[in-house]
Amino acid sequence: MSDFWEDSTTCPLCGKEFYYTKVKYDSIIINKYEDDLRPLFKGPNPQNFSILTCPKCGFTYYSDDTDILKNINKEIKEELKEYLKIAKTKLGKIDNSYEKSTEFLKKQLALASILYKIINKPGNMAKSLIRLSWIFRDENKEKEELKMIYAAVNQLEENFKDLTSDEELIMYYFFKGYLNLRLGKKNEAKESFNKLISRYKRTNNPYVKKAEYLKGEL
């Protein structure tokens, strides 16, 4: 427990106050990054605890998204509540503590991807699927891993006209290139990396720099 501390928050959907675990800043140590810039930590992975599930209504979101529903209309909120009436029953025991299991984390990430889709937040939807792919990678389930990356890229592509931030656009171009690289489609990978690099050639964004490196390896 020495690596963790407890904080409280309020569910953006139903207003329920609840406690959750956070990793202490001094315990966050990145050992290295993988080719898709997935960070590997020496100690506990803070990303596993940055996603929360309300114990009352089941709304699942990232801890820094406390204002995520601020400008969401009443109809969408009601759609979320109706969906969660069914989805919450499939979650089992809701656990936001340091003892959270990998299986529950999988459920959180899968549910978050759906809820962020309903809210029309494609960046966070894709982020949830990519983090889910990393769990499958740890389990040596390559088929499931690539399926999640494909789903993330596909959703970003379908919502391309609504991608308003550089972060979302960079995520789209990079992971489309990375997916094609993993599938052995070198020309398609190079095409996506080229689009990313040319669009953001004056930035020091790590994904752009990594795309330059991976492109050079092709």
Coordinates of C-alpha atoms in Angstrom, one line a residue:
M1 CA 0.0 0.0 0.0
S2 CA 3.0 2.3 0.4
D3 CA 2.9 3.1 -3.4
F4 CA -0.7 4.3 -3.2
W5 CA -2.9 6.9 -1.7
E6 CA -6.6 7.4 -1.6
D7 CA -8.5 10.3 -3.1
S8 CA -12.2 11.0 -3.6
T9 CA -14.2 12.3 -6.5
T10 CA -17.8 12.8 -7.6
C11 CA -19.4 10.9 -10.5
P12 CA -20.1 13.2 -13.4
L13 CA -23.3 11.3 -14.2
C14 CA -25.1 10.6 -11.0
G15 CA -23.3 12.8 -8.4
K16 CA -22.2 10.0 -6.2
E17 CA -19.1 10.7 -4.2
F18 CA -16.6 7.8 -3.9
Y19 CA -13.0 6.9 -3.1
Y20 CA -10.4 5.6 -5.4
T21 CA -6.7 4.7 -5.4
K22 CA -3.9 6.8 -7.0
V23 CA -0.3 5.9 -7.4
K24 CA 2.0 8.2 -5.5
Y25 CA 4.1 10.5 -7.7
D26 CA 7.4 9.2 -6.3
S27 CA 6.4 5.7 -7.2
I28 CA 5.8 6.4 -10.9
I29 CA 9.0 5.2 -12.6
I30 CA 9.1 4.5 -16.4
N31 CA 11.6 1.8 -17.3
K32 CA 11.2 2.1 -21.1
Y33 CA 8.8 2.6 -23.9
E34 CA 7.7 0.1 -26.5
D35 CA 7.5 0.8 -30.3
D36 CA 4.0 2.3 -29.9
L37 CA 5.2 4.4 -27.0
R38 CA 3.5 2.3 -24.4
P39 CA 5.3 3.0 -21.1
L40 CA 6.6 0.1 -19.1
F41 CA 6.8 1.0 -15.4
K42 CA 9.2 -0.4 -12.8
G43 CA 6.5 -0.1 -10.1
P44 CA 2.7 0.1 -10.3
N45 CA 1.2 1.3 -13.5
P46 CA -0.7 4.6 -12.8
Q47 CA -2.7 4.2 -16.0
N48 CA -4.5 1.2 -14.4
F49 CA -5.8 3.5 -11.7
S50 CA -6.7 6.5 -13.8
I51 CA -9.9 4.9 -15.0
L52 CA -12.7 4.9 -12.6
T53 CA -16.1 3.3 -12.3
C54 CA -18.9 4.9 -10.2
P55 CA -20.1 2.3 -7.6
K56 CA -23.7 3.6 -7.8
C57 CA -24.5 4.0 -11.5
G58 CA -21.5 2.3 -13.2
F59 CA -20.4 5.3 -15.2
T60 CA -16.8 4.7 -16.3
Y61 CA -14.4 7.5 -17.2
Y62 CA -10.8 8.8 -16.7
S63 CA -10.1 10.6 -13.4
D64 CA -9.1 13.8 -15.2
D65 CA -12.5 13.9 -17.0
T66 CA -14.6 15.2 -14.1
D67 CA -16.2 17.8 -16.4
I68 CA -16.7 15.4 -19.3
L69 CA -20.6 15.7 -19.1
K70 CA -20.6 19.5 -18.5
N71 CA -21.9 20.4 -22.0
I72 CA -23.7 17.1 -22.7
N73 CA -27.4 17.4 -23.3
K74 CA -30.1 15.7 -21.2
E75 CA -30.9 13.2 -24.0
I76 CA -27.4 11.8 -24.1
K77 CA -27.2 11.6 -20.3
E78 CA -30.5 9.6 -20.3
E79 CA -29.0 7.3 -23.0
L80 CA -26.0 6.8 -20.8
K81 CA -28.2 5.9 -17.8
E82 CA -30.3 3.5 -19.8
Y83 CA -27.3 1.7 -21.2
L84 CA -25.6 1.5 -17.8
K85 CA -28.7 -0.2 -16.2
I86 CA -27.7 -3.3 -18.2
A87 CA -23.9 -2.8 -18.5
K88 CA -23.5 -2.3 -14.7
T89 CA -24.8 -5.8 -14.0
K90 CA -22.0 -7.3 -16.2
L91 CA -19.2 -5.5 -14.3
G92 CA -19.4 -7.6 -11.2
K93 CA -17.8 -6.2 -8.1
I94 CA -16.8 -2.6 -8.8
D95 CA -13.2 -2.0 -7.6
N96 CA -11.3 1.3 -7.7
S97 CA -8.8 0.2 -5.2
Y98 CA -5.1 -0.8 -5.4
E99 CA -6.3 -4.4 -5.5
K100 CA -8.1 -4.0 -8.8
S101 CA -7.8 -7.1 -10.9
T102 CA -6.8 -7.3 -14.6
E103 CA -10.1 -8.8 -15.5
F104 CA -12.0 -5.8 -14.0
L105 CA -9.6 -3.4 -15.7
K106 CA -10.5 -5.0 -19.0
K107 CA -14.2 -4.5 -18.3
Q108 CA -13.6 -0.9 -17.4
L109 CA -11.7 -0.1 -20.6
A110 CA -14.2 -1.9 -22.8
L111 CA -17.1 -0.1 -21.1
A112 CA -15.3 3.3 -21.3
S113 CA -14.8 2.9 -25.0
I114 CA -18.6 2.5 -25.5
L115 CA -19.5 5.3 -23.1
Y116 CA -17.0 7.7 -24.7
K117 CA -18.5 6.7 -28.1
I118 CA -22.0 7.7 -26.9
I119 CA -20.6 11.0 -25.6
N120 CA -18.8 11.5 -29.0
K121 CA -15.3 11.7 -27.6
P122 CA -13.3 9.6 -30.2
G123 CA -9.9 10.3 -28.7
N124 CA -10.8 8.9 -25.3
M125 CA -12.7 6.1 -27.0
A126 CA -9.6 5.1 -29.0
K127 CA -7.3 5.5 -25.9
S128 CA -9.4 3.0 -24.0
L129 CA -9.2 0.4 -26.8
I130 CA -5.4 1.0 -27.2
R131 CA -4.9 0.5 -23.4
L132 CA -7.0 -2.7 -23.7
S133 CA -4.8 -3.9 -26.5
W134 CA -1.8 -3.5 -24.1
I135 CA -3.3 -5.9 -21.6
F136 CA -3.8 -8.5 -24.4
R137 CA -0.2 -7.9 -25.4
D138 CA 0.9 -8.8 -21.8
E139 CA -1.2 -11.9 -22.1
N140 CA 0.5 -12.9 -25.4
K141 CA -2.9 -12.7 -27.2
E142 CA -1.7 -11.0 -30.4
K143 CA -5.0 -11.5 -32.3
E144 CA -7.0 -9.8 -29.6
E145 CA -4.3 -7.1 -29.3
L146 CA -4.4 -6.2 -33.0
K147 CA -8.2 -6.4 -33.0
M148 CA -8.3 -3.6 -30.4
I149 CA -5.8 -1.4 -32.2
Y150 CA -7.8 -1.9 -35.4
A151 CA -11.0 -0.9 -33.6
A152 CA -9.3 2.2 -32.2
V153 CA -8.0 3.3 -35.6
N154 CA -11.3 2.5 -37.3
Q155 CA -13.3 4.6 -34.8
L156 CA -10.9 7.5 -35.3
E157 CA -11.3 7.1 -39.0
E158 CA -15.0 7.1 -38.9
N159 CA -15.0 10.2 -36.8
F160 CA -12.2 11.9 -38.7
K161 CA -14.1 15.0 -39.5
D162 CA -14.8 15.5 -35.8
L163 CA -11.2 15.1 -34.7
T164 CA -10.6 18.6 -33.4
S165 CA -7.4 18.3 -31.4
D166 CA -3.9 17.6 -32.5
E167 CA -3.7 14.8 -30.0
E168 CA -6.5 12.9 -31.7
L169 CA -5.1 13.5 -35.2
I170 CA -1.6 12.4 -34.1
M171 CA -3.1 9.3 -32.5
Y172 CA -5.0 8.4 -35.7
Y173 CA -2.1 8.7 -38.1
F174 CA 0.4 7.1 -35.7
F175 CA -1.6 4.0 -34.8
K176 CA -2.8 3.5 -38.3
G177 CA 0.8 3.4 -39.4
Y178 CA 1.8 1.2 -36.4
L179 CA -1.1 -1.2 -37.1
N180 CA 0.0 -1.6 -40.7
L181 CA 3.6 -2.1 -39.6
R182 CA 2.5 -4.9 -37.3
L183 CA 0.5 -6.5 -40.1
G184 CA 3.5 -6.4 -42.4
K185 CA 1.9 -3.7 -44.7
K186 CA 5.1 -1.6 -45.1
N187 CA 3.8 0.7 -47.8
E188 CA 0.6 1.5 -46.0
A189 CA 2.6 2.1 -42.7
K190 CA 5.0 4.4 -44.5
E191 CA 2.1 6.4 -46.0
S192 CA 0.5 7.0 -42.6
F193 CA 3.8 7.9 -41.0
N194 CA 4.6 10.3 -43.9
K195 CA 1.2 12.1 -43.4
L196 CA 1.9 12.4 -39.7
I197 CA 5.4 13.7 -40.1
S198 CA 4.6 16.2 -42.9
R199 CA 1.6 17.6 -41.0
Y200 CA 3.5 18.0 -37.7
K201 CA 7.1 18.4 -38.9
R202 CA 7.7 21.4 -36.6
T203 CA 6.7 19.7 -33.4
N204 CA 8.6 17.7 -30.9
N205 CA 5.7 15.4 -30.2
P206 CA 7.0 11.9 -29.2
Y207 CA 4.7 10.1 -31.5
V208 CA 5.9 12.1 -34.5
K209 CA 9.5 11.5 -33.5
K210 CA 8.7 7.7 -33.1
A211 CA 7.0 7.7 -36.5
E212 CA 10.2 9.1 -38.0
Y213 CA 12.2 6.4 -36.4
L214 CA 9.9 3.6 -37.4
K215 CA 9.7 4.9 -41.0
G216 CA 13.5 4.8 -41.1
E217 CA 13.4 1.2 -40.1
L218 CA 11.2 0.2 -43.0

